[in-house]
Coordinates of C-alpha atoms in Angstrom, one line a residue:
Chain K
X120 CA 0.2 -0.1 0.2
X121 CA 2.8 2.3 0.8
X122 CA 4.1 1.9 -2.9
X123 CA 0.9 2.3 -4.5
X124 CA 1.5 5.1 -6.8
X125 CA 4.7 3.4 -8.5
X126 CA 3.2 0.2 -8.8
X127 CA -0.8 1.6 -9.5
X128 CA -1.2 -0.4 -12.4
X129 CA -0.7 -3.5 -10.2
X130 CA -4.4 -2.8 -9.1
X131 CA -5.5 -4.4 -12.1
X132 CA -4.7 -7.4 -11.1
X133 CA -7.4 -7.5 -8.6
X134 CA -10.0 -6.3 -10.7
X135 CA -11.0 -10.3 -11.7
X136 CA -10.8 -10.9 -8.4
X137 CA -13.1 -7.5 -7.3
X138 CA -15.8 -8.7 -9.7
X139 CA -15.7 -12.2 -8.7
X140 CA -16.3 -11.2 -4.9
X141 CA -19.3 -8.2 -5.7
X142 CA -20.8 -10.5 -8.2
X143 CA -20.8 -13.7 -6.1
X144 CA -20.4 -12.5 -2.8
X145 CA -21.8 -9.1 -2.0
X146 CA -24.4 -8.9 -4.2
X147 CA -26.1 -11.9 -2.6
X148 CA -24.8 -10.9 0.9
X149 CA -27.2 -7.0 0.0
X150 CA -29.9 -9.0 -1.0
X151 CA -30.0 -11.3 2.1
X152 CA -29.5 -8.0 4.1
X153 CA -32.7 -6.6 2.3
X154 CA -34.9 -9.8 2.9
X155 CA -34.2 -9.5 6.5
X156 CA -35.3 -6.2 6.6
X157 CA -38.6 -6.0 4.3
X158 CA -41.8 -7.2 5.5
X159 CA -42.4 -10.2 3.0
X160 CA -39.2 -11.3 2.6
X161 CA -39.0 -9.5 -0.7
X162 CA -36.1 -7.4 -2.4
X163 CA -38.4 -4.6 -2.9
X164 CA -37.2 -1.9 -0.6
X165 CA -39.7 0.7 -0.3
X166 CA -40.4 2.8 2.7
X167 CA -43.7 1.1 3.6
X168 CA -42.3 -2.6 3.0
X169 CA -39.1 -2.1 5.8
X170 CA -39.6 -4.0 8.9
X171 CA -38.0 -5.5 12.0
X172 CA -40.3 -8.4 12.2
X173 CA -37.8 -11.1 11.1
X174 CA -35.7 -10.1 13.5
X175 CA -38.3 -9.4 16.4
X176 CA -39.2 -13.3 15.6
X177 CA -35.6 -14.2 16.2
X178 CA -35.4 -13.0 19.0
X179 CA -38.3 -14.1 20.9
X180 CA -37.9 -17.8 19.1
X181 CA -36.8 -19.6 22.4
X182 CA -35.7 -22.5 19.5
X183 CA -33.5 -19.9 18.0
X184 CA -31.9 -19.6 20.9
X185 CA -31.0 -22.9 21.8
X186 CA -29.6 -23.4 18.5
X187 CA -27.7 -20.6 18.3
X188 CA -26.2 -21.8 22.0
X189 CA -25.6 -25.3 20.5
X190 CA -23.8 -23.4 17.7
X191 CA -21.6 -21.8 20.2
X192 CA -20.5 -24.7 22.0
X193 CA -19.6 -26.7 19.3
X194 CA -17.6 -24.1 17.5
X195 CA -15.7 -22.7 20.8
X196 CA -15.0 -26.5 21.9
X197 CA -14.0 -27.8 18.1
X198 CA -12.1 -24.3 17.6
X199 CA -10.2 -24.8 21.7
X200 CA -9.6 -28.6 20.5
X201 CA -8.1 -27.6 17.3
X202 CA -5.7 -25.2 18.4
X203 CA -4.8 -27.3 21.5
X204 CA -3.5 -30.0 19.0
X205 CA -2.1 -27.6 16.2
X206 CA -0.2 -25.3 18.3
X207 CA 2.1 -27.8 20.4
X208 CA 2.3 -29.7 16.7
X209 CA 3.7 -26.8 15.1
X210 CA 6.2 -26.4 18.2
X211 CA 7.2 -30.1 17.7
X212 CA 7.8 -29.6 13.8
X213 CA 10.9 -26.8 14.9
X214 CA 12.9 -29.7 16.0
X215 CA 12.6 -31.6 12.9
X216 CA 14.8 -32.2 10.2
X217 CA 13.2 -30.5 6.6
X218 CA 12.3 -33.8 5.1
X219 CA 10.6 -35.5 8.4
X220 CA 8.5 -31.8 8.6
X221 CA 7.6 -32.0 5.5
X222 CA 6.1 -35.3 5.9
X223 CA 4.3 -34.1 8.8
X224 CA 3.2 -31.4 6.5
X225 CA 1.3 -33.3 3.9
X226 CA 0.2 -35.7 6.3
X227 CA -1.5 -33.1 7.9
X228 CA -2.7 -31.3 5.2
X229 CA -3.6 -34.1 3.4
X230 CA -6.8 -34.6 4.7
X231 CA -7.5 -31.4 3.0
X232 CA -7.7 -33.4 0.0
X233 CA -9.9 -36.1 1.4
X234 CA -13.6 -35.6 0.4
X235 CA -15.5 -34.3 4.0
X236 CA -17.9 -37.1 3.6
X237 CA -15.2 -39.6 3.6
X238 CA -13.8 -38.1 6.8
X239 CA -16.8 -38.1 8.5
X240 CA -17.9 -41.9 7.5
X241 CA -14.4 -42.6 8.6
X242 CA -15.1 -41.3 12.0
X243 CA -18.5 -43.4 12.0
X244 CA -16.2 -46.1 11.6
X245 CA -14.0 -45.4 14.7
X246 CA -16.9 -44.1 16.7
X247 CA -19.7 -46.5 16.3
X248 CA -21.2 -48.9 18.3
X249 CA -19.3 -51.7 16.7
X250 CA -16.5 -49.2 16.0
X251 CA -12.6 -49.7 16.4
X252 CA -12.6 -47.6 19.8
X253 CA -15.7 -50.1 20.8
X254 CA -14.2 -53.2 20.3
X255 CA -11.0 -52.0 22.0
X256 CA -12.8 -51.1 24.8
X257 CA -14.8 -54.2 25.1
X258 CA -11.7 -56.4 24.0
X259 CA -9.5 -55.0 26.7
X260 CA -12.4 -55.9 29.1
X261 CA -12.9 -51.8 29.9
X262 CA -16.6 -51.8 29.6
X263 CA -18.6 -54.7 28.8
X264 CA -21.3 -52.6 26.8
X265 CA -20.2 -50.6 23.6
X266 CA -20.1 -47.1 24.7
X267 CA -22.3 -44.6 22.7
X268 CA -19.4 -42.4 21.2
X269 CA -21.2 -41.8 18.4
X270 CA -23.7 -39.2 17.0
X271 CA -23.7 -37.0 20.2
X272 CA -22.5 -33.5 20.7
X273 CA -19.0 -35.0 21.5
X274 CA -18.8 -37.0 18.2
X275 CA -19.8 -33.8 16.6
X276 CA -16.3 -31.9 18.3
X277 CA -14.4 -34.7 16.7
X278 CA -15.3 -34.2 13.6
X279 CA -15.0 -30.6 13.8
X280 CA -11.5 -30.6 15.3
X281 CA -10.6 -33.3 12.5
X282 CA -11.9 -30.6 10.5
X283 CA -10.1 -27.3 11.6
X284 CA -6.8 -28.9 12.8
X285 CA -5.1 -28.0 9.1
X286 CA -6.2 -24.9 8.8
X287 CA -5.1 -23.6 12.3
X288 CA -1.8 -25.3 11.4
X289 CA -1.2 -23.6 8.1
X290 CA -2.4 -20.7 9.8
X291 CA -0.2 -21.0 13.0
X292 CA 2.9 -23.0 11.0
X293 CA 5.2 -20.1 9.5
X294 CA 5.0 -17.9 11.9
X295 CA 5.9 -20.6 14.8
X296 CA 8.9 -21.3 12.6
X297 CA 9.7 -18.0 11.8
X298 CA 10.8 -17.6 15.4
X299 CA 14.4 -17.3 15.9
X300 CA 16.2 -19.6 17.9
X301 CA 18.7 -17.4 18.9
X302 CA 16.0 -15.6 20.8
X303 CA 14.9 -18.3 22.9
X304 CA 18.8 -19.2 23.7
X305 CA 19.5 -15.8 24.7
X306 CA 17.1 -16.1 27.6
X307 CA 18.0 -19.6 28.7
X308 CA 21.8 -17.9 28.6
X309 CA 20.1 -15.0 30.9
X310 CA 19.0 -17.6 33.7
X311 CA 15.7 -17.8 32.2
X312 CA 13.9 -21.8 32.5
X313 CA 12.1 -23.6 29.7
X314 CA 8.9 -22.4 31.3
X315 CA 9.6 -19.3 31.6
X316 CA 11.4 -18.8 28.2
X317 CA 8.0 -20.0 26.7
X318 CA 5.5 -17.7 28.9
X319 CA 7.8 -14.7 28.4
X320 CA 9.6 -14.9 24.5
X321 CA 7.7 -18.0 22.8
X322 CA 4.2 -17.2 23.8
X323 CA 4.0 -13.1 23.0
X324 CA 5.5 -14.0 19.6
X325 CA 3.2 -16.6 18.7
X326 CA 0.1 -15.3 20.3
X327 CA -1.0 -12.9 17.2
X328 CA -1.3 -16.0 15.1
X329 CA -2.6 -18.2 17.9
X330 CA -5.4 -15.2 18.1
X331 CA -5.6 -15.3 14.0
X332 CA -6.1 -19.2 14.2
X333 CA -9.0 -18.7 17.1
X334 CA -11.0 -16.5 14.7
X335 CA -10.6 -18.1 11.3
X336 CA -11.2 -21.6 12.8
X337 CA -14.4 -19.9 14.7
X338 CA -16.0 -18.3 12.0
X339 CA -15.4 -21.6 9.5
X340 CA -16.8 -23.9 12.4
X341 CA -19.9 -21.1 12.8
X342 CA -20.8 -21.8 9.3
X343 CA -20.3 -25.4 9.2
X344 CA -23.2 -27.6 7.9
X345 CA -22.4 -30.8 6.9
X346 CA -20.7 -32.1 10.6
X347 CA -23.4 -31.8 12.7
X348 CA -25.5 -33.4 10.1
X349 CA -23.6 -36.5 9.7
X350 CA -22.1 -36.7 13.1
X351 CA -24.7 -35.5 15.5
X352 CA -27.5 -36.7 17.7
X353 CA -31.1 -35.4 18.0
X354 CA -30.4 -32.2 20.0
X355 CA -27.1 -31.1 17.7
X356 CA -29.3 -28.4 15.6
X357 CA -26.9 -25.8 14.6
X358 CA -27.6 -22.6 13.3
X359 CA -26.6 -23.7 9.5
X360 CA -28.8 -26.7 9.6
X361 CA -31.3 -24.7 10.9
X362 CA -31.0 -22.0 8.3
X363 CA -31.4 -25.1 5.6
X364 CA -34.3 -26.2 6.9
X365 CA -36.6 -22.7 7.3
X366 CA -35.3 -22.1 3.6
X367 CA -36.6 -25.4 2.5
X368 CA -39.8 -24.2 4.2
X369 CA -39.3 -21.0 2.4
X370 CA -39.3 -18.6 5.3
X371 CA -37.1 -16.7 3.7
X372 CA -37.2 -13.4 6.2
X373 CA -35.8 -15.7 9.4
X374 CA -33.3 -17.3 7.2
X375 CA -32.3 -14.0 6.1
X376 CA -32.5 -12.2 9.4
X377 CA -30.4 -15.7 11.4
X378 CA -27.9 -15.3 8.6
X379 CA -27.5 -11.6 8.9
X380 CA -26.9 -12.1 12.7
X381 CA -24.5 -14.5 12.3
X382 CA -22.3 -12.7 9.9
X383 CA -22.6 -9.8 12.3
X384 CA -21.8 -12.3 15.7
X385 CA -18.7 -13.1 13.2
X386 CA -17.3 -9.5 12.2
X387 CA -18.0 -8.5 16.1
X388 CA -15.3 -11.5 16.6
X389 CA -13.1 -10.5 14.3
X390 CA -13.6 -6.6 15.5
X391 CA -12.9 -8.0 19.2
X392 CA -9.8 -9.5 18.0
X393 CA -8.4 -7.4 16.3
X394 CA -8.8 -4.4 19.1
X395 CA -6.2 -6.6 21.3
X396 CA -4.3 -7.2 18.6
X397 CA -3.7 -4.9 15.2
X398 CA -5.1 -6.8 12.0
X399 CA -2.2 -6.5 10.1
X400 CA 0.3 -8.2 12.7
X401 CA -2.4 -11.4 12.6
X402 CA -2.9 -11.6 8.7
X403 CA 0.9 -11.4 7.9
X404 CA 1.7 -8.0 8.1
X405 CA 5.2 -6.8 9.9
Chain P
X166 CA -55.7 -51.8 4.3
X167 CA -55.0 -49.5 1.3
X168 CA -57.5 -49.7 -1.3
X169 CA -55.2 -49.8 -4.4
X170 CA -56.0 -53.2 -5.7
X171 CA -59.7 -51.6 -6.6
X172 CA -59.2 -48.8 -8.6
X173 CA -59.1 -48.8 -12.4
X174 CA -56.6 -47.7 -14.5
X175 CA -56.7 -48.1 -18.3
X176 CA -53.0 -48.5 -19.1
X177 CA -52.7 -46.3 -22.2
X178 CA -51.5 -48.4 -25.5
X179 CA -47.8 -47.2 -26.0
X180 CA -46.4 -50.0 -27.6
X181 CA -46.4 -48.9 -31.0
X182 CA -47.0 -45.1 -29.9
X183 CA -43.9 -42.9 -29.2
X184 CA -44.9 -40.1 -31.5
X185 CA -44.5 -38.2 -28.3
X186 CA -40.9 -38.6 -28.6
X187 CA -40.3 -37.3 -32.3
X188 CA -39.6 -33.5 -32.3
X189 CA -38.5 -32.6 -29.5
X190 CA -34.7 -30.9 -29.1
X191 CA -32.4 -29.7 -26.8
X192 CA -31.2 -30.9 -23.6
X193 CA -32.5 -32.0 -20.6
X194 CA -31.9 -31.3 -16.5
X195 CA -33.2 -33.9 -14.2
X196 CA -32.3 -33.2 -10.6
X197 CA -32.6 -35.8 -8.3
X198 CA -31.5 -38.0 -5.5
X199 CA -28.8 -39.6 -7.4
X200 CA -26.8 -43.4 -6.2
X201 CA -28.8 -46.1 -6.8
X202 CA -31.9 -44.0 -8.0
X203 CA -30.6 -42.1 -10.8
X204 CA -28.7 -45.8 -11.6
X205 CA -32.7 -46.9 -11.9
X206 CA -33.9 -44.0 -13.7
X207 CA -31.2 -44.3 -15.9
X208 CA -31.8 -48.0 -17.0
X209 CA -35.7 -48.0 -16.5
X210 CA -36.7 -45.1 -18.7
X211 CA -33.8 -42.3 -19.5
X212 CA -31.3 -44.1 -22.0
X213 CA -34.5 -45.3 -24.1
X214 CA -35.6 -41.8 -23.5
X215 CA -32.7 -40.1 -25.2
X216 CA -32.4 -43.0 -28.1
X217 CA -36.2 -42.2 -29.3
X218 CA -35.9 -38.7 -28.7
X219 CA -32.2 -37.6 -29.3
X220 CA -32.3 -35.0 -26.4
X221 CA -29.6 -35.4 -24.2
X222 CA -30.4 -35.8 -20.5
X223 CA -27.8 -34.0 -17.4
X224 CA -28.4 -35.4 -14.5
X225 CA -27.8 -33.3 -11.4
X226 CA -27.9 -34.2 -7.4
X227 CA -28.8 -34.8 -4.4
X228 CA -31.9 -33.3 -4.8
X229 CA -32.3 -29.6 -4.8
X230 CA -32.9 -27.1 -2.0
X231 CA -36.2 -25.9 -2.5
X232 CA -35.0 -22.5 -1.4
X233 CA -32.6 -22.9 -4.7
X234 CA -35.8 -23.8 -7.0
X235 CA -37.9 -20.9 -5.3
X236 CA -34.1 -18.6 -6.1
X237 CA -33.9 -19.5 -9.9
X238 CA -37.9 -18.8 -10.3
X239 CA -37.4 -14.9 -8.8
X240 CA -34.4 -15.0 -11.0
X241 CA -35.5 -16.6 -13.9
X242 CA -33.0 -18.3 -14.9
X243 CA -34.4 -22.0 -13.7
X244 CA -31.8 -25.0 -14.5
X245 CA -33.9 -27.3 -14.3
X246 CA -36.5 -28.8 -16.1
X247 CA -37.7 -32.2 -14.3
X248 CA -37.6 -32.4 -10.5
X249 CA -37.9 -35.9 -8.3
X250 CA -39.6 -34.8 -4.9
X251 CA -39.9 -36.7 -2.2
X252 CA -43.4 -36.9 -1.5
X253 CA -46.7 -34.9 -2.9
X254 CA -46.3 -32.8 0.0
X255 CA -43.8 -31.7 -1.4
X256 CA -45.5 -31.3 -5.0
X257 CA -48.1 -29.5 -3.1
X258 CA -46.0 -27.1 -1.0
X259 CA -43.9 -26.6 -4.2
X260 CA -47.0 -25.8 -6.0
X261 CA -48.3 -23.3 -3.7
X262 CA -45.4 -21.2 -4.2
X263 CA -46.3 -21.2 -7.7
X264 CA -42.9 -23.0 -8.7
X265 CA -44.8 -26.2 -10.8
X266 CA -45.9 -26.5 -13.9
X267 CA -49.6 -27.8 -14.4
X268 CA -49.3 -31.1 -16.2
X269 CA -51.7 -32.2 -19.0
X270 CA -52.7 -35.7 -17.4
X271 CA -55.0 -36.5 -20.0
X272 CA -52.0 -35.8 -22.9
X273 CA -49.9 -37.6 -20.7
X274 CA -52.2 -40.7 -20.3
X275 CA -52.4 -40.0 -16.5
X276 CA -56.2 -39.1 -15.8
X277 CA -56.7 -42.4 -14.9
X278 CA -54.7 -42.8 -11.9
X279 CA -55.7 -42.8 -8.5
X280 CA -55.5 -39.3 -6.5
X281 CA -53.2 -41.2 -4.0
X282 CA -50.4 -41.2 -7.1
X283 CA -51.4 -38.2 -9.0
X284 CA -51.9 -34.6 -8.9
X285 CA -52.0 -31.7 -11.0
X286 CA -48.8 -30.6 -10.5
X287 CA -46.4 -34.2 -10.2
X288 CA -46.9 -37.7 -10.5
X289 CA -45.9 -40.5 -8.3
X290 CA -42.9 -42.2 -10.3
X291 CA -43.0 -45.0 -7.6
X292 CA -44.6 -45.9 -4.1
X293 CA -42.6 -47.4 -1.1
X294 CA -43.1 -48.2 1.9
X295 CA -41.7 -46.8 5.4
X296 CA -41.0 -50.2 6.6
X297 CA -38.8 -52.0 9.6
X298 CA -35.6 -53.6 8.9
X299 CA -33.9 -55.1 11.5
X300 CA -30.9 -57.5 12.2
X301 CA -31.1 -60.7 11.7
X302 CA -28.2 -61.9 14.1
X303 CA -29.6 -60.1 17.1
X304 CA -33.0 -61.7 16.5
X305 CA -32.9 -64.4 13.6
X306 CA -36.1 -64.8 11.9
X307 CA -37.0 -68.3 12.8
X308 CA -37.0 -67.0 16.3
X309 CA -38.9 -64.3 18.2
X310 CA -38.6 -61.3 16.0
X311 CA -40.2 -58.1 15.0
X312 CA -43.4 -58.8 13.2
X313 CA -45.0 -55.2 12.6
X314 CA -43.8 -51.8 12.0
X315 CA -44.9 -50.4 15.4
X316 CA -42.1 -52.5 17.0
X317 CA -40.2 -49.9 16.6
X318 CA -42.3 -48.5 20.4
X319 CA -41.8 -51.9 21.7
X320 CA -39.0 -51.6 23.9
X321 CA -39.9 -54.8 26.1
X322 CA -39.8 -57.4 23.0
X323 CA -36.8 -55.6 21.2
X324 CA -34.8 -53.5 23.5
X325 CA -31.6 -51.8 22.1
X326 CA -31.1 -48.9 19.7
X327 CA -33.6 -47.9 17.1
X328 CA -32.8 -46.0 14.0
X329 CA -35.1 -43.5 12.4
X330 CA -35.0 -40.2 9.8
X331 CA -33.9 -37.5 11.0
X332 CA -34.5 -35.3 8.2
X333 CA -37.8 -34.1 8.4
X334 CA -40.8 -35.2 10.4
X335 CA -42.4 -36.6 7.5
X336 CA -42.2 -38.9 4.5
X337 CA -40.9 -41.4 6.8
X338 CA -44.1 -42.3 8.9
X339 CA -42.8 -41.3 12.6
X340 CA -45.1 -39.6 13.3
X341 CA -48.4 -41.5 12.4
X342 CA -45.8 -44.8 13.7
X343 CA -46.2 -42.9 17.2
X344 CA -50.1 -42.3 17.0
X345 CA -50.7 -46.1 16.1
X346 CA -48.6 -47.6 18.5
X347 CA -49.9 -45.4 21.1
X348 CA -53.4 -46.7 19.9
X349 CA -55.0 -44.7 17.3
X350 CA -56.8 -46.5 14.6
X351 CA -54.9 -45.9 11.0
X352 CA -57.4 -44.7 9.7
X353 CA -58.0 -41.3 12.4
X354 CA -54.2 -40.5 12.0
X355 CA -54.9 -37.3 10.3
X356 CA -55.1 -34.5 11.2
X357 CA -51.8 -35.7 13.5
X358 CA -52.2 -35.3 17.2
X359 CA -48.6 -33.9 17.2
X360 CA -48.4 -33.7 20.8
X361 CA -49.4 -37.3 21.7
X362 CA -47.0 -38.4 19.2
X363 CA -44.1 -36.8 20.6
X364 CA -45.4 -37.8 24.2
X365 CA -45.1 -41.6 22.2
X366 CA -41.9 -40.8 20.7
X367 CA -40.1 -40.2 24.3
X368 CA -40.6 -43.2 25.4
X369 CA -37.4 -44.5 22.9
X370 CA -36.0 -41.1 22.7
X371 CA -32.9 -42.1 24.2
X372 CA -32.6 -45.0 21.7
X373 CA -33.0 -43.3 18.6
X374 CA -30.2 -42.6 16.2
X375 CA -31.1 -40.5 13.3
X376 CA -30.3 -41.5 9.6
X377 CA -29.9 -39.5 6.8
X378 CA -30.0 -41.0 3.5
X379 CA -31.6 -44.4 2.5
X380 CA -28.0 -45.9 2.2
X381 CA -27.4 -45.3 5.8
X382 CA -30.7 -46.3 7.4
X383 CA -29.1 -49.8 6.1
X384 CA -26.2 -49.6 6.8
X385 CA -26.8 -48.3 10.5
X386 CA -28.9 -51.9 11.0
X387 CA -26.0 -54.1 10.0
X388 CA -23.0 -52.1 11.6
X389 CA -25.0 -52.7 15.0
X390 CA -25.5 -49.0 15.1
X391 CA -29.3 -49.9 15.7
X392 CA -30.3 -53.3 15.7
X393 CA -33.6 -52.0 14.0
X394 CA -35.1 -49.3 12.1
X395 CA -37.3 -48.0 9.4
X396 CA -36.0 -47.3 6.0
X397 CA -37.8 -47.0 2.6
X398 CA -38.1 -50.5 1.3
X399 CA -36.3 -50.3 -1.8
X400 CA -33.0 -50.1 0.0
X401 CA -32.9 -53.1 1.5
X402 CA -33.6 -54.5 -1.5
X403 CA -30.5 -52.8 -3.0
X404 CA -28.8 -54.3 -0.4
X405 CA -29.6 -57.5 -0.4
X406 CA -29.4 -57.8 -4.3
X407 CA -25.5 -56.8 -3.6
X408 CA -25.2 -59.2 -0.9
X409 CA -28.0 -61.7 -0.5
X410 CA -26.2 -62.8 3.1
X411 CA -26.4 -59.4 5.0
X412 CA -28.5 -60.4 7.7
X413 CA -31.4 -58.0 7.5
X414 CA -34.9 -59.1 7.0
X415 CA -38.3 -56.3 6.9
X416 CA -41.6 -56.0 7.5
X417 CA -44.5 -54.4 5.4
X418 CA -47.0 -54.5 8.3
X419 CA -48.9 -51.5 9.2
X420 CA -46.3 -49.7 7.0
X421 CA -47.3 -46.4 5.8
X422 CA -47.0 -46.0 1.9
X423 CA -45.3 -42.6 0.8
X424 CA -44.1 -41.7 -3.1
X425 CA -41.3 -40.4 -4.8
X426 CA -43.1 -37.6 -7.3
X427 CA -41.5 -36.5 -10.7
X428 CA -42.5 -32.7 -11.4
X429 CA -41.7 -29.7 -14.0
X430 CA -40.3 -26.9 -12.3
X431 CA -42.1 -23.3 -13.8
X432 CA -39.7 -21.4 -16.0
X433 CA -38.4 -24.9 -17.3
X434 CA -36.3 -24.7 -20.6
X435 CA -37.7 -28.1 -21.8
X436 CA -40.8 -28.3 -20.5
X437 CA -42.3 -30.6 -23.5
X438 CA -39.2 -33.0 -23.0
X439 CA -39.9 -33.4 -19.8
X440 CA -43.3 -34.2 -20.1
X441 CA -42.6 -36.8 -22.4
X442 CA -39.7 -37.9 -20.2
X443 CA -42.9 -38.4 -17.6
X444 CA -45.2 -40.0 -20.2
X445 CA -42.0 -42.7 -20.6
X446 CA -41.7 -43.0 -17.3
X447 CA -45.4 -44.0 -16.5
X448 CA -45.1 -46.3 -19.3
X449 CA -45.8 -50.2 -17.6
X450 CA -42.7 -51.5 -18.9
X451 CA -40.4 -48.5 -17.4
X452 CA -42.1 -48.9 -13.8
X453 CA -41.8 -52.5 -14.0
X454 CA -37.8 -52.2 -14.9
X455 CA -37.9 -49.1 -12.3
X456 CA -39.2 -51.9 -10.0
X457 CA -36.4 -54.7 -11.1
X458 CA -33.7 -52.0 -10.0
X459 CA -35.0 -50.3 -7.0
X460 CA -38.1 -51.9 -6.3
X461 CA -40.6 -48.6 -6.4
X462 CA -43.1 -48.8 -8.7
X463 CA -46.7 -48.1 -9.4
X464 CA -49.4 -51.0 -8.8
X465 CA -50.4 -50.6 -12.3
X466 CA -52.0 -53.4 -14.6
X467 CA -49.1 -54.4 -16.5
X468 CA -47.0 -54.1 -14.2
X469 CA -46.8 -56.3 -11.7
X470 CA -46.3 -59.2 -14.4
X471 CA -43.3 -57.9 -15.1
X472 CA -41.8 -57.5 -11.9
X473 CA -38.9 -60.4 -11.1
X474 CA -39.5 -63.1 -8.5
X475 CA -36.6 -62.0 -6.0
X476 CA -37.8 -58.2 -6.0
X477 CA -41.4 -59.1 -5.1
X478 CA -41.0 -59.2 -1.4
X479 CA -39.4 -55.4 -1.6
X480 CA -42.1 -54.1 -3.2
X481 CA -45.4 -52.4 -2.5
X482 CA -47.6 -55.0 -4.2
X483 CA -50.1 -58.3 -3.1
X484 CA -49.7 -59.5 0.0
X485 CA -47.1 -56.5 0.8
X486 CA -49.3 -53.5 0.1
X487 CA -52.1 -55.4 1.8
X488 CA -50.3 -55.3 5.0
X489 CA -49.9 -51.6 5.0
X490 CA -51.9 -49.5 7.2
X491 CA -52.1 -46.3 5.3
X492 CA -50.6 -43.8 3.0
X493 CA -48.9 -40.5 3.2
X494 CA -51.4 -37.2 3.4
X495 CA -48.9 -35.1 1.3
X496 CA -52.0 -32.5 1.5
X497 CA -51.5 -32.3 5.2
X498 CA -48.2 -31.7 5.3
X499 CA -48.1 -29.3 2.7
X500 CA -50.6 -27.5 4.9
X501 CA -48.7 -28.2 8.8
X502 CA -45.3 -28.7 7.5
X503 CA -44.1 -25.3 9.0
X504 CA -45.4 -25.2 12.5
X505 CA -44.6 -29.2 12.6
X506 CA -41.0 -28.5 12.0
X507 CA -40.7 -25.8 14.5
X508 CA -42.6 -28.7 16.9
X509 CA -40.2 -31.1 15.5
X510 CA -37.1 -29.2 16.6
X511 CA -38.2 -28.4 19.8
X512 CA -38.7 -32.1 20.6
X513 CA -35.3 -32.9 19.3
X514 CA -33.5 -30.1 21.4
X515 CA -35.2 -31.6 24.2
X516 CA -38.4 -30.1 25.1

């Protein structure tokens, strides 16, 4: 941006992306926004047609409250779990030789190339009543009856975490690898113990990407439809599942209002995070 | 009992009259469930349709979201020419929104079909039963085993996990079965006493596992996710076809019969071809072929005789249909679905 004047023509390279964003994202988003504030959920934005009824209905709907609470709970747990796995894994990668590091990275990102449905059904084989885990439990005499590991909130969180880990890793990996080993050595040579080196040097240096990974994972999981639909139990209705259901019944007013609300929640989360940490520090700035 | 045996339907003499397949052009976009059903459509009438008419058929799957159809309609950009829908309720739901073309039933030779199978806006391409299957390693067929769909609620004789459809509270008979298990006669099920049905469902709530696709409904019983569960009657047939030793058995007793429907969306680019395809699909020969692949077809004259012996146990004809208890009331659902879905969700969430 600093060099904008000199390389202004380079901005043309952004035109295709810009056009795509406007037609495929902002215009539809605008139409959803309009539908959420018109009385008949239509696109006619006449003054007489404006209405907050869809939002009022949402606010008064106790089912929506439960659904939103479910969604937040599942998203938060999966996000924290994926970071709890990905962060130490990234740190461990620092200690590996480049070849071994590339192998681990490839193994993790490989899950991104596998269809999400295949991954989810793989979990049904692992977590099922006659699945791998239950076979081990029963075989080792840990339990005599199969444990219900599948089709509940736990299995949704497990599936979602599995989905989020590669994203969390790819976001945090460059920064974690980039922490200068000399700085850590300097800390140690000044007498700091490992815990202190981590807490005072490593953690602050990687905090921005931790937050970035948290935001991205939370945003991804808030809008995620397929995992709760496949791995969830009766009560695991999340906002995206709910939106799909209601859209099917042509209740576009409340669906739009719910979509807009979800968008604002995500934006608010991002805003909060960027207040704590400047955005350019999170997304690859200096 | 269903009065299906009683209706009179004169099957149109089509064998030498396929003039309606001439003079068509362009292509036809057929949105449907995909998977085994698509293979069935393809072999039963789509290939023949393309051969005779020269119209290329493009499949899309899975069944499209209704919101998408409405959006396409509003944007005046209907992508589909022919839709496969989950039942009469869906047809009514869409037609009330002005999203379906009226069919010329006379021209299609469908005006003699009983109301249960046809409306102004769509036609049942093949009814199925919402039946009960169980794992025969748990309850062998020569021992004590479920004998009615209502055994879904019989936790005393058949304890354990039970699978039901989780997608929506209709097309699978769950509310109907709850009421019947609670003592409501089959012919008094509609209008559904939802609270009573859900109260009955509460008695098996902790044992419930939800399936989301027909394939899952069978797989879960085979995998032991549940020992018994509801299914659509063609699904275990497919499985048994691939693996005759698969440990599943099925009962038609007290089942609900529903259908899969074909309809043409408003603004379809090639409605003439779509109508011709429906006409071909409803020929007894096409119907019989469909039945021999996926066990779904209309019990119209000229069809039954052509069904393979090994498929008959899975097809809603003869003894099977005689054992069923009721037909799904599509109009009831089209009318009540929004409120019903709300209540169903609340129940799922534990209220």
